[in-house]
Short mmCIF file of C-alpha atoms and ligand atoms in Angstrom, two decimals:
data_model
loop_
_atom_site.label_atom_id
_atom_site.label_comp_id
_atom_site.label_asym_id
_atom_site.label_seq_id
_atom_site.Cartn_x
_atom_site.Cartn_y
_atom_site.Cartn_z
CA MET W 1 -74.80 -37.63 14.62
CA LYS W 2 -78.32 -38.06 13.13
CA ASP W 3 -80.16 -34.90 12.19
CA PRO W 4 -83.33 -34.96 14.37
CA GLY W 5 -85.27 -33.30 11.55
CA GLY W 6 -84.34 -35.63 8.69
CA GLY W 7 -82.27 -38.62 7.67
CA ARG W 8 -79.13 -36.61 7.01
CA ILE W 9 -76.06 -37.45 9.03
CA LEU W 10 -74.60 -34.39 10.66
CA PRO W 11 -70.84 -34.42 10.44
CA ALA W 12 -68.99 -34.64 13.72
CA GLU W 13 -66.55 -31.87 14.61
CA GLY W 14 -63.06 -32.58 13.36
CA SER W 15 -61.70 -31.42 16.71
CA ALA W 16 -63.22 -34.53 18.33
CA PHE W 17 -60.54 -36.65 16.62
CA ARG W 18 -56.77 -36.89 16.64
CA ARG W 19 -56.55 -38.63 13.30
CA VAL W 20 -58.61 -38.54 10.11
CA ASP W 21 -59.05 -42.33 10.09
CA ALA W 22 -60.68 -42.11 13.54
CA TRP W 23 -63.22 -39.70 12.05
CA VAL W 24 -63.93 -42.17 9.20
CA SER W 25 -64.35 -44.92 11.84
CA ALA W 26 -66.98 -42.82 13.62
CA VAL W 27 -68.92 -42.55 10.35
CA ARG W 28 -68.59 -46.28 9.81
CA ALA W 29 -69.91 -46.98 13.29
CA ALA W 30 -72.94 -44.74 12.62
CA THR W 31 -73.77 -45.98 9.10
CA PRO W 32 -71.92 -49.21 8.32
CA GLU W 33 -74.14 -50.16 5.39
CA ALA W 34 -74.12 -46.74 3.71
CA THR W 35 -72.28 -46.53 0.39
CA ALA W 36 -68.82 -45.05 0.71
CA ILE W 37 -67.46 -45.63 -2.81
CA LEU W 38 -69.00 -46.39 -6.20
CA ASP W 39 -66.41 -47.97 -8.47
CA GLY W 40 -68.04 -49.01 -11.75
CA ASP W 41 -70.68 -51.57 -10.81
CA ARG W 42 -69.06 -52.16 -7.43
CA ARG W 43 -70.74 -50.52 -4.42
CA VAL W 44 -68.45 -50.43 -1.39
CA THR W 45 -70.04 -49.81 2.00
CA TYR W 46 -68.31 -48.10 4.91
CA ALA W 47 -68.14 -51.49 6.68
CA GLU W 48 -66.41 -53.10 3.69
CA LEU W 49 -63.98 -50.24 3.23
CA ASP W 50 -63.13 -50.45 6.90
CA ARG W 51 -62.63 -54.23 6.80
CA GLU W 52 -60.29 -53.97 3.83
CA ALA W 53 -58.31 -51.14 5.45
CA ASP W 54 -57.95 -53.15 8.66
CA ARG W 55 -56.85 -56.22 6.71
CA LEU W 56 -54.14 -54.19 5.02
CA ALA W 57 -53.03 -52.62 8.31
CA ARG W 58 -52.61 -56.13 9.76
CA MET W 59 -50.69 -57.28 6.67
CA ILE W 60 -48.33 -54.30 6.99
CA ALA W 61 -47.75 -54.99 10.70
CA ALA W 62 -47.11 -58.66 9.89
CA ARG W 63 -44.19 -57.57 7.70
CA GLY W 64 -42.53 -56.13 10.78
CA ILE W 65 -43.11 -52.49 9.79
CA ARG W 66 -43.43 -50.21 12.80
CA PRO W 67 -46.01 -47.36 12.71
CA GLY W 68 -44.89 -43.77 12.20
CA GLY W 69 -42.97 -43.95 8.93
CA ALA W 70 -43.81 -43.44 5.27
CA ILE W 71 -45.54 -46.16 3.28
CA GLY W 72 -45.82 -45.87 -0.49
CA VAL W 73 -49.02 -46.61 -2.35
CA ARG W 74 -48.49 -47.32 -6.05
CA MET W 75 -51.83 -48.56 -7.31
CA ARG W 76 -54.18 -48.06 -10.22
CA ARG W 77 -57.34 -46.11 -9.53
CA GLY W 78 -60.04 -48.28 -7.98
CA TRP W 79 -61.73 -48.77 -4.63
CA ARG W 80 -58.82 -50.80 -3.21
CA LEU W 81 -56.52 -47.83 -3.66
CA TYR W 82 -58.62 -45.83 -1.18
CA ALA W 83 -58.79 -48.81 1.17
CA ALA W 84 -54.98 -48.88 0.98
CA LEU W 85 -54.68 -45.18 1.89
CA LEU W 86 -57.00 -45.73 4.84
CA GLY W 87 -55.17 -48.94 5.74
CA VAL W 88 -51.84 -47.09 5.90
CA TRP W 89 -53.45 -44.65 8.36
CA ARG W 90 -54.95 -47.52 10.35
CA HIS W 91 -51.47 -48.92 10.67
CA GLY W 92 -50.40 -45.57 12.11
CA SER W 93 -48.21 -44.61 9.15
CA ALA W 94 -48.20 -41.85 6.53
CA TYR W 95 -49.15 -42.50 2.92
CA VAL W 96 -46.96 -41.43 0.02
CA PRO W 97 -48.72 -41.83 -3.32
CA VAL W 98 -46.53 -42.90 -6.24
CA ASP W 99 -48.23 -42.46 -9.60
CA VAL W 100 -47.90 -45.56 -11.77
CA SER W 101 -47.69 -43.33 -14.84
CA TYR W 102 -44.59 -41.44 -13.64
CA PRO W 103 -41.28 -42.40 -15.26
CA ARG W 104 -39.20 -44.86 -13.30
CA ALA W 105 -36.57 -42.26 -12.29
CA ARG W 106 -39.19 -40.04 -10.66
CA GLN W 107 -40.87 -42.95 -8.90
CA ASP W 108 -37.47 -44.08 -7.62
CA HIS W 109 -36.68 -40.58 -6.34
CA ILE W 110 -39.98 -40.41 -4.40
CA ILE W 111 -39.42 -43.90 -2.99
CA ALA W 112 -35.86 -43.14 -1.83
CA ASP W 113 -36.44 -39.55 -0.68
CA SER W 114 -39.46 -40.37 1.48
CA GLY W 115 -37.54 -43.16 3.21
CA MET W 116 -40.50 -45.48 2.75
CA ARG W 117 -39.94 -49.00 4.02
CA LEU W 118 -42.86 -50.58 2.23
CA LEU W 119 -44.72 -50.13 -1.01
CA VAL W 120 -48.35 -51.22 -1.42
CA GLU W 121 -49.06 -52.25 -5.02
CA ASP W 122 -51.71 -53.97 -7.11
CA GLY W 123 -51.45 -57.71 -6.67
CA GLU W 124 -51.51 -60.44 -9.30
CA GLY W 125 -55.08 -61.60 -8.80
CA GLU W 126 -58.11 -59.45 -9.54
CA GLY W 127 -58.41 -56.89 -6.77
CA ASP W 128 -55.50 -58.22 -4.76
CA VAL W 129 -52.80 -56.12 -3.07
CA ALA W 130 -49.10 -56.88 -2.89
CA LEU W 131 -46.64 -55.57 -0.32
CA ARG W 132 -43.02 -54.92 -1.23
CA VAL W 133 -40.61 -54.42 1.67
CA LEU W 134 -37.80 -52.02 0.72
CA ALA W 135 -34.29 -51.69 2.03
CA ALA W 136 -33.80 -48.64 4.27
CA SER W 137 -32.72 -45.70 2.17
CA PRO W 138 -29.59 -43.75 3.13
CA ALA W 139 -31.46 -40.47 2.47
CA TYR W 140 -34.00 -41.37 5.13
CA ALA W 141 -35.29 -38.29 6.99
CA PRO W 142 -37.65 -39.03 9.88
CA LEU W 143 -41.24 -37.85 9.60
CA PRO W 144 -42.83 -35.81 12.39
CA PRO W 145 -45.34 -37.69 14.56
CA ASP W 146 -48.81 -38.18 13.13
CA THR W 147 -47.86 -37.42 9.55
CA ALA W 148 -50.88 -38.08 7.33
CA TYR W 149 -49.27 -37.93 3.90
CA VAL W 150 -46.29 -36.68 1.93
CA LEU W 151 -47.05 -35.24 -1.51
CA TYR W 152 -44.26 -34.61 -4.00
CA THR W 153 -44.45 -31.38 -5.91
CA SER W 154 -42.16 -29.90 -8.57
CA GLY W 155 -38.87 -28.54 -7.16
CA SER W 156 -37.02 -25.58 -8.67
CA THR W 157 -33.61 -27.16 -8.09
CA GLY W 158 -34.36 -30.05 -10.40
CA ARG W 159 -35.89 -32.58 -8.01
CA PRO W 160 -39.41 -32.86 -6.64
CA LYS W 161 -39.82 -32.01 -2.95
CA GLY W 162 -42.01 -33.82 -0.44
CA VAL W 163 -44.53 -31.64 1.39
CA VAL W 164 -45.29 -33.15 4.80
CA LEU W 165 -48.85 -32.76 6.11
CA ARG W 166 -49.94 -33.99 9.51
CA HIS W 167 -53.30 -35.31 10.65
CA ALA W 168 -53.84 -32.08 12.59
CA ASN W 169 -53.53 -30.12 9.31
CA VAL W 170 -55.98 -32.37 7.48
CA LEU W 171 -58.47 -32.47 10.37
CA ALA W 172 -58.48 -28.67 10.55
CA PHE W 173 -58.96 -28.43 6.78
CA LEU W 174 -61.78 -30.99 6.69
CA ASP W 175 -63.53 -29.44 9.66
CA GLY W 176 -63.29 -25.96 8.14
CA VAL W 177 -64.59 -26.86 4.67
CA VAL W 178 -67.35 -29.14 5.92
CA ARG W 179 -68.73 -26.35 8.10
CA THR W 180 -68.27 -23.64 5.47
CA PHE W 181 -69.92 -25.53 2.62
CA ARG W 182 -72.27 -27.72 4.69
CA PHE W 183 -71.17 -30.90 2.94
CA GLY W 184 -73.12 -33.92 4.18
CA SER W 185 -74.16 -37.53 3.83
CA ASP W 186 -76.44 -36.80 0.86
CA ASP W 187 -73.52 -35.55 -1.23
CA VAL W 188 -72.09 -37.59 -4.08
CA TRP W 189 -68.56 -36.56 -5.12
CA ALA W 190 -66.54 -37.43 -8.20
CA GLN W 191 -63.01 -38.65 -7.42
CA PHE W 192 -61.20 -37.24 -10.42
CA THR W 193 -57.70 -36.27 -9.31
CA SER W 194 -54.70 -38.56 -8.80
CA PRO W 195 -53.84 -39.06 -5.10
CA CYS W 196 -50.47 -37.47 -5.94
CA PHE W 197 -52.22 -34.07 -5.95
CA ASP W 198 -53.82 -32.52 -2.93
CA ILE W 199 -57.19 -31.83 -4.56
CA SER W 200 -57.69 -35.59 -4.13
CA VAL W 201 -57.58 -35.07 -0.36
CA ALA W 202 -60.80 -33.06 -0.66
CA GLU W 203 -62.40 -35.50 -3.11
CA ILE W 204 -61.64 -38.60 -1.01
CA TRP W 205 -61.77 -37.54 2.62
CA ILE W 206 -64.56 -34.93 2.69
CA PRO W 207 -67.15 -37.52 1.58
CA LEU W 208 -65.71 -40.17 3.90
CA VAL W 209 -65.85 -38.00 7.05
CA THR W 210 -69.36 -36.75 6.28
CA GLY W 211 -71.01 -40.10 5.52
CA GLY W 212 -71.31 -39.22 1.83
CA ARG W 213 -69.94 -41.20 -1.08
CA PHE W 214 -67.65 -40.71 -4.02
CA VAL W 215 -67.69 -42.10 -7.52
CA VAL W 216 -64.36 -43.31 -8.86
CA VAL W 217 -63.71 -41.63 -12.22
CA PRO W 218 -61.69 -44.14 -14.27
CA GLU W 219 -58.66 -42.65 -16.00
CA ASP W 220 -60.07 -43.16 -19.52
CA VAL W 221 -63.27 -41.36 -18.47
CA ALA W 222 -61.30 -38.51 -16.83
CA SER W 223 -59.63 -37.82 -20.17
CA ALA W 224 -62.86 -38.06 -22.23
CA PRO W 225 -65.19 -35.15 -21.36
CA SER W 226 -68.21 -36.70 -23.10
CA ALA W 227 -67.87 -39.91 -21.08
CA PHE W 228 -67.27 -37.87 -17.94
CA GLN W 229 -70.45 -35.83 -18.36
CA ARG W 230 -72.44 -39.10 -18.70
CA LEU W 231 -70.88 -40.43 -15.52
CA LEU W 232 -71.80 -37.23 -13.63
CA ALA W 233 -75.42 -37.51 -14.77
CA ASP W 234 -75.76 -41.31 -14.32
CA ARG W 235 -74.17 -41.30 -10.88
CA ARG W 236 -76.12 -38.24 -9.71
CA VAL W 237 -72.98 -36.37 -8.66
CA SER W 238 -73.77 -33.37 -6.44
CA VAL W 239 -70.28 -31.97 -5.73
CA LEU W 240 -67.74 -31.55 -8.50
CA SER W 241 -64.20 -30.38 -7.95
CA GLN W 242 -62.43 -29.37 -11.18
CA VAL W 243 -59.42 -27.57 -12.50
CA PRO W 244 -60.63 -24.59 -14.63
CA THR W 245 -59.09 -25.81 -17.91
CA VAL W 246 -60.63 -29.26 -17.54
CA PHE W 247 -63.92 -27.67 -16.50
CA ARG W 248 -63.97 -25.86 -19.86
CA TYR W 249 -63.62 -29.16 -21.73
CA LEU W 250 -66.50 -30.54 -19.66
CA LEU W 251 -68.66 -27.50 -20.42
CA ASN W 252 -67.96 -27.94 -24.14
CA ALA W 253 -69.04 -31.58 -23.93
CA LEU W 254 -72.17 -30.74 -21.93
CA GLU W 255 -73.17 -28.07 -24.43
CA GLU W 256 -72.58 -30.41 -27.35
CA GLY W 257 -74.40 -33.31 -25.72
CA GLY W 258 -77.27 -31.12 -24.54
CA THR W 259 -77.10 -32.85 -21.15
CA GLY W 260 -78.19 -31.12 -17.96
CA LEU W 261 -76.93 -31.80 -14.44
CA PRO W 262 -79.96 -30.88 -12.32
CA LEU W 263 -78.60 -32.64 -9.21
CA LEU W 264 -75.30 -30.81 -9.14
CA ARG W 265 -75.19 -28.63 -6.04
CA GLN W 266 -71.64 -27.31 -5.93
CA VAL W 267 -68.80 -26.80 -8.38
CA LEU W 268 -65.42 -26.23 -6.75
CA LEU W 269 -62.92 -24.70 -9.16
CA CYS W 270 -59.39 -24.98 -7.90
CA GLY W 271 -55.74 -25.48 -8.72
CA GLU W 272 -55.21 -22.58 -11.12
CA ARG W 273 -56.64 -19.20 -12.12
CA VAL W 274 -60.36 -19.44 -12.98
CA GLU W 275 -61.40 -18.51 -16.51
CA PRO W 276 -64.13 -15.85 -16.08
CA HIS W 277 -65.48 -16.36 -19.64
CA THR W 278 -65.91 -20.11 -19.03
CA VAL W 279 -67.70 -19.64 -15.71
CA LEU W 280 -69.97 -16.97 -17.23
CA ARG W 281 -70.81 -19.36 -20.07
CA TRP W 282 -71.59 -22.07 -17.53
CA LEU W 283 -73.79 -19.80 -15.40
CA LYS W 284 -75.75 -18.64 -18.46
CA SER W 285 -76.06 -22.13 -19.94
CA GLY W 286 -78.59 -23.39 -17.39
CA ILE W 287 -76.81 -26.78 -17.43
CA ALA W 288 -76.84 -27.04 -13.64
CA PRO W 289 -79.36 -24.48 -12.38
CA ALA W 290 -79.05 -25.60 -8.76
CA ALA W 291 -75.26 -25.46 -8.65
CA LYS W 292 -73.27 -22.73 -6.99
CA VAL W 293 -69.77 -22.21 -8.39
CA PHE W 294 -66.86 -21.44 -6.08
CA ASN W 295 -63.29 -20.43 -6.70
CA LEU W 296 -60.96 -22.16 -4.24
CA TYR W 297 -57.38 -21.04 -3.98
CA GLY W 298 -54.61 -22.75 -2.09
CA PRO W 299 -51.21 -24.48 -2.21
CA THR W 300 -50.40 -28.03 -1.05
CA GLU W 301 -48.34 -26.41 1.75
CA ALA W 302 -51.46 -25.02 3.47
CA THR W 303 -53.60 -28.16 3.06
CA VAL W 304 -55.60 -28.11 -0.16
CA TYR W 305 -57.78 -24.97 -0.28
CA ALA W 306 -57.00 -21.82 1.67
CA THR W 307 -59.50 -19.21 0.45
CA TRP W 308 -62.92 -19.30 -1.15
CA GLN W 309 -65.19 -17.10 -3.18
CA GLU W 310 -68.58 -17.77 -4.73
CA LEU W 311 -68.50 -16.76 -8.39
CA SER W 312 -71.32 -14.79 -9.99
CA GLU W 313 -71.90 -12.45 -12.91
CA GLU W 314 -71.05 -9.55 -10.56
CA ASN W 315 -67.48 -10.63 -9.83
CA LEU W 316 -66.54 -12.23 -13.15
CA ASP W 317 -65.05 -9.91 -15.70
CA PRO W 318 -63.25 -11.50 -18.68
CA ALA W 319 -61.55 -8.16 -19.39
CA ARG W 320 -59.74 -8.19 -16.02
CA SER W 321 -56.55 -10.14 -15.61
CA SER W 322 -57.12 -10.73 -11.88
CA THR W 323 -59.68 -13.18 -10.48
CA PRO W 324 -61.50 -13.14 -7.13
CA ILE W 325 -60.25 -15.67 -4.58
CA GLY W 326 -62.20 -14.28 -1.63
CA ARG W 327 -61.36 -14.86 1.99
CA ALA W 328 -59.75 -17.43 4.28
CA LEU W 329 -61.27 -20.77 5.16
CA PRO W 330 -61.32 -21.51 8.90
CA HIS W 331 -58.11 -23.59 8.93
CA VAL W 332 -55.89 -20.76 7.67
CA THR W 333 -55.14 -17.11 8.33
CA VAL W 334 -54.25 -14.91 5.37
CA ALA W 335 -51.86 -11.96 5.35
CA VAL W 336 -50.96 -10.05 2.20
CA LEU W 337 -47.55 -8.50 2.72
CA GLU W 338 -45.12 -6.26 0.91
CA GLY W 339 -41.71 -5.72 2.50
CA GLY W 340 -42.96 -7.46 5.65
CA ARG W 341 -45.98 -5.14 6.10
CA SER W 342 -49.67 -5.70 5.37
CA VAL W 343 -50.66 -3.91 2.19
CA PRO W 344 -53.53 -1.41 2.31
CA ALA W 345 -56.76 -1.95 0.33
CA GLY W 346 -56.26 -1.59 -3.41
CA ARG W 347 -52.60 -2.71 -3.33
CA ALA W 348 -51.01 -6.04 -4.17
CA GLY W 349 -48.61 -8.09 -2.10
CA GLU W 350 -47.50 -11.68 -1.52
CA ILE W 351 -50.01 -14.04 0.09
CA HIS W 352 -48.75 -15.52 3.37
CA LEU W 353 -50.76 -18.31 4.98
CA GLY W 354 -50.76 -19.11 8.69
CA GLY W 355 -52.92 -21.19 11.01
CA ALA W 356 -53.69 -24.86 11.53
CA GLY W 357 -53.38 -25.73 7.83
CA VAL W 358 -49.70 -24.84 7.49
CA ALA W 359 -47.61 -27.90 6.60
CA TRP W 360 -44.70 -29.18 8.68
CA GLY W 361 -42.31 -28.41 5.83
CA TYR W 362 -40.36 -30.15 3.06
CA LEU W 363 -39.00 -33.56 3.90
CA GLY W 364 -35.26 -33.62 4.36
CA LEU W 365 -34.86 -30.02 3.09
CA PRO W 366 -34.37 -27.81 6.18
CA GLU W 367 -32.97 -24.85 4.23
CA ARG W 368 -35.71 -24.89 1.63
CA THR W 369 -38.23 -25.20 4.46
CA ALA W 370 -36.72 -22.24 6.31
CA ARG W 371 -36.93 -20.12 3.15
CA SER W 372 -40.61 -20.81 2.55
CA PHE W 373 -41.94 -21.25 6.08
CA LEU W 374 -41.47 -18.34 8.47
CA THR W 375 -41.62 -18.57 12.22
CA VAL W 376 -42.98 -15.46 13.90
CA ASP W 377 -42.98 -14.91 17.65
CA ASN W 378 -46.07 -12.93 18.68
CA GLY W 379 -46.12 -14.14 22.27
CA THR W 380 -46.92 -17.56 20.84
CA THR W 381 -44.96 -19.07 17.98
CA GLU W 382 -46.73 -18.76 14.66
CA ARG W 383 -45.73 -20.45 11.42
CA TRP W 384 -46.46 -18.87 8.06
CA TYR W 385 -46.04 -20.15 4.52
CA ARG W 386 -44.83 -17.70 1.87
CA THR W 387 -46.85 -18.76 -1.14
CA GLY W 388 -45.10 -16.83 -3.92
CA ASP W 389 -48.61 -15.81 -5.07
CA LEU W 390 -49.61 -12.20 -5.51
CA ALA W 391 -53.01 -10.85 -4.50
CA ARG W 392 -54.64 -7.46 -4.34
CA VAL W 393 -56.69 -6.63 -1.28
CA GLU W 394 -60.16 -5.30 -2.09
CA GLN W 395 -63.23 -4.61 0.04
CA ASP W 396 -64.83 -7.84 -1.23
CA GLY W 397 -61.77 -10.01 -0.51
CA LEU W 398 -58.59 -10.97 -2.33
CA TRP W 399 -57.99 -10.92 -6.08
CA PHE W 400 -55.35 -13.25 -7.51
CA GLU W 401 -52.70 -11.40 -9.54
CA GLY W 402 -50.11 -14.05 -10.48
CA ARG W 403 -46.75 -15.25 -9.16
CA THR W 404 -43.58 -13.68 -7.86
CA ASP W 405 -41.47 -16.47 -9.43
CA THR W 406 -41.38 -18.89 -12.36
CA GLN W 407 -43.73 -21.53 -10.97
CA VAL W 408 -46.52 -22.18 -13.50
CA LYS W 409 -49.67 -24.23 -13.75
CA LEU W 410 -50.69 -26.31 -16.75
CA ARG W 411 -54.14 -27.92 -16.45
CA GLY W 412 -53.87 -27.23 -12.73
CA LEU W 413 -50.59 -29.13 -12.41
CA ARG W 414 -47.77 -27.33 -10.68
CA ILE W 415 -44.49 -26.98 -12.55
CA GLU W 416 -41.34 -25.19 -11.45
CA LEU W 417 -39.75 -24.07 -14.72
CA GLY W 418 -36.45 -24.38 -12.84
CA GLU W 419 -36.93 -28.15 -12.57
CA VAL W 420 -37.24 -28.55 -16.35
CA GLU W 421 -34.35 -26.12 -16.89
CA ALA W 422 -32.06 -27.93 -14.43
CA LEU W 423 -32.53 -31.17 -16.37
CA LEU W 424 -31.90 -29.47 -19.70
CA HIS W 425 -28.73 -27.86 -18.33
CA ALA W 426 -27.52 -31.25 -17.17
CA HIS W 427 -27.67 -32.60 -20.76
CA GLU W 428 -24.28 -32.62 -22.46
CA ASP W 429 -25.63 -31.31 -25.80
CA ILE W 430 -27.07 -28.18 -24.18
CA ARG W 431 -25.05 -25.11 -23.27
CA GLU W 432 -27.88 -22.95 -22.03
CA ALA W 433 -31.59 -23.58 -21.64
CA ALA W 434 -34.80 -22.00 -20.39
CA ALA W 435 -38.40 -23.16 -20.27
CA VAL W 436 -41.36 -20.85 -20.88
CA VAL W 437 -45.10 -21.16 -21.16
CA THR W 438 -46.87 -19.80 -24.21
CA ARG W 439 -50.24 -20.23 -25.94
CA ARG W 440 -51.98 -19.82 -29.28
CA ALA W 441 -54.59 -17.08 -29.56
CA HIS W 442 -57.51 -19.21 -28.36
CA GLY W 443 -55.62 -22.28 -27.24
CA ASP W 444 -54.42 -23.69 -23.94
CA PRO W 445 -51.00 -22.76 -22.58
CA PHE W 446 -48.15 -25.16 -23.28
CA LEU W 447 -44.51 -25.55 -22.33
CA VAL W 448 -41.60 -24.69 -24.63
CA ALA W 449 -37.95 -25.61 -24.06
CA CYS W 450 -35.52 -23.05 -25.49
CA CYS W 451 -32.05 -24.48 -25.97
CA VAL W 452 -28.67 -23.19 -27.03
CA PRO W 453 -26.68 -26.26 -28.23
CA SER W 454 -23.19 -26.90 -26.82
CA SER W 455 -21.70 -27.09 -30.26
CA ALA W 456 -22.35 -24.20 -32.63
CA SER W 457 -22.07 -26.57 -35.60
CA ALA W 458 -24.48 -29.32 -34.46
CA ALA W 459 -28.23 -28.82 -34.11
CA ALA W 460 -29.95 -30.17 -31.00
CA ASP W 461 -31.38 -33.67 -31.44
CA VAL W 462 -34.97 -32.91 -30.42
CA PRO W 463 -36.33 -36.50 -30.32
CA ALA W 464 -33.39 -37.50 -28.12
CA LEU W 465 -33.91 -34.50 -25.82
CA ARG W 466 -37.61 -35.24 -25.55
CA ALA W 467 -36.88 -38.88 -24.68
CA TYR W 468 -34.28 -37.77 -22.11
CA LEU W 469 -36.84 -35.55 -20.35
CA ALA W 470 -39.64 -38.11 -20.64
CA GLU W 471 -37.43 -40.59 -18.76
CA ARG W 472 -37.18 -38.17 -15.86
CA LEU W 473 -40.33 -36.04 -15.76
CA PRO W 474 -44.04 -36.83 -15.64
CA SER W 475 -45.63 -36.31 -19.06
CA TYR W 476 -47.28 -33.02 -18.08
CA MET W 477 -43.81 -31.51 -17.46
CA VAL W 478 -42.26 -32.54 -20.77
CA PRO W 479 -42.22 -29.49 -23.12
CA SER W 480 -44.49 -29.74 -26.16
CA ARG W 481 -42.04 -27.76 -28.29
CA PHE W 482 -38.27 -27.40 -28.46
CA VAL W 483 -36.82 -24.22 -29.95
CA GLU W 484 -33.16 -23.84 -30.77
CA LEU W 485 -31.65 -20.39 -30.29
CA PRO W 486 -28.12 -19.06 -30.89
CA ALA W 487 -28.24 -17.38 -27.44
CA LEU W 488 -30.81 -16.70 -24.73
CA PRO W 489 -32.02 -13.08 -24.56
CA LEU W 490 -30.73 -11.16 -21.54
CA THR W 491 -31.95 -8.05 -19.74
CA LEU W 492 -29.67 -5.03 -19.30
CA ASN W 493 -28.42 -6.40 -15.98
CA GLY W 494 -27.56 -9.75 -17.54
CA LYS W 495 -30.51 -11.82 -16.29
CA LEU W 496 -32.57 -14.07 -18.52
CA ASP W 497 -35.17 -11.88 -20.26
CA ARG W 498 -38.22 -14.13 -19.91
CA LYS W 499 -40.58 -11.59 -21.47
CA ARG W 500 -38.45 -11.42 -24.60
CA LEU W 501 -38.15 -15.19 -24.67
CA GLU W 502 -41.93 -15.52 -24.44
CA GLU W 503 -42.26 -13.14 -27.40
CA LEU W 504 -39.69 -15.15 -29.37
CA VAL W 505 -41.52 -18.47 -28.94
CA ARG W 506 -45.12 -17.20 -29.17
CA PRO W 507 -46.68 -19.33 -31.96
CA GLU W 508 -47.75 -16.26 -33.97
CA THR W 509 -44.21 -14.85 -33.97
CA ALA W 510 -42.04 -17.99 -33.87
P1 LIG T 1 -50.74 -26.87 -5.70
O1 LIG T 1 -49.80 -26.92 -4.55
O2 LIG T 1 -50.46 -27.85 -6.77
O3 LIG T 1 -52.18 -26.94 -5.23
O4 LIG T 1 -50.56 -25.45 -6.39
C1 LIG T 1 -50.75 -24.28 -5.67
C2 LIG T 1 -50.64 -23.08 -6.55
O5 LIG T 1 -51.63 -23.12 -7.59
C3 LIG T 1 -50.92 -21.80 -5.81
O6 LIG T 1 -49.78 -21.35 -5.12
C4 LIG T 1 -51.35 -20.87 -6.94
O7 LIG T 1 -50.25 -20.36 -7.63
C5 LIG T 1 -52.12 -21.82 -7.86
N1 LIG T 1 -53.56 -21.80 -7.55
C6 LIG T 1 -54.25 -22.71 -6.83
N2 LIG T 1 -55.56 -22.40 -6.80
C7 LIG T 1 -55.71 -21.24 -7.50
C8 LIG T 1 -56.83 -20.39 -7.81
N3 LIG T 1 -58.06 -20.68 -7.41
N4 LIG T 1 -56.59 -19.27 -8.52
C9 LIG T 1 -55.33 -18.96 -8.95
N5 LIG T 1 -54.25 -19.74 -8.70
C10 LIG T 1 -54.43 -20.86 -7.98
#
């Protein structure tokens, strides 16, 4: 694994392993004393991480839990959280992250729906872990063999759905990105994203299979751009993965603070449409002269990133509504289809993703899975994921054009408007409801709930509605504004007129 020319560790091929944790073990065996994680003042070596993961795996087995099922991890951010994720894999089980900040009802849904038998939590003592054995849930749906993780994402019917990814998916993804971007043992990553979102899979496991390290970004630092920029500089971060909106806040802080990031090598923008004006500002600023900036597009259902495009002044045009997302990474195949046929150059269609990155499906939701995942028989059976994303095919790759449905992104976080609407409809004081995204002229987009009260004489109790939603939805899904309307606008054929609704709630007109 050693590079004969230098000290750099050359990553092994992902295909040499059946599980991601085996790949991490190979790195540990090669460089046990190398730093794997920097968590505040704590430096965790590969050997230590491995020991802690093994200890947890033994503790889980001692509770009588058999490998192969789901195990929840509900822990605050810190190096033991990552040891727990690795420990769950060492035990031969699949991890299901449960965010401690989610409301109880959502946590309970994830716990019951995944059929997890055990929850790993922060223990009483400093740095300790606690295991909570759970009663078998009646909704238990078995996981396919070698499931790596189940991530819950917003569901249009009112409940989040669990996307099931197997080790083979993750190995193919890691192998593909490591070779494409030549990530290696000299890279320092920032672990910014909650393990509930798949960008964390890149931020945690790419460094750990390449002998690199990652810096844990504490939650208070993640929400304070000026503190975050200091951490990037102090910890000599070389690879930064960011959601475009959050990247803009960071750029503002860097410009204000006059700080440079000379060691930054790669910026990976992902999770939502890039903002051309922000990237152009960044490129012109000279803040990180050595850094290349990439746009990475992909849904959780095709394992983190699916396509990539380097961004430059040539392909960034703030006047265009579409943004370049480039071409497929090695673990996926891309087809852009309209009416089942590939669209010619210059035309737009729906992005379909095939190949080794395609997820197993949604846990316990065979019909929903069948609607989104297509099986095609071309001599061999191929599985494709219908993304609901629109792209135009150009000579230089794909250009992202938006969605076919009402799924939206706020700060990179995926929200099915239907999930918010289903909860509003279920409230007795609401007759009709719709959720829309709007924005102020130069501001960030935000969510608005439009409600028609059940009783024409009584106004909706907004604080009570907000509290009702906050008890059921993570904070990023709770609308910032509530607008009461006598009726929802309809199109000529009687469907909700979302365009009209957006006009009605736009801050300048409302
Ligand atoms: P998630 O499963 O949370 O990663 O969300 C996936 C969705 O986010 C995709 O289906 C797209 O709608 C959107 N998305 C992700 N990356 C990009 C990108 N680089 N450009 C535009 N949209 C993106």
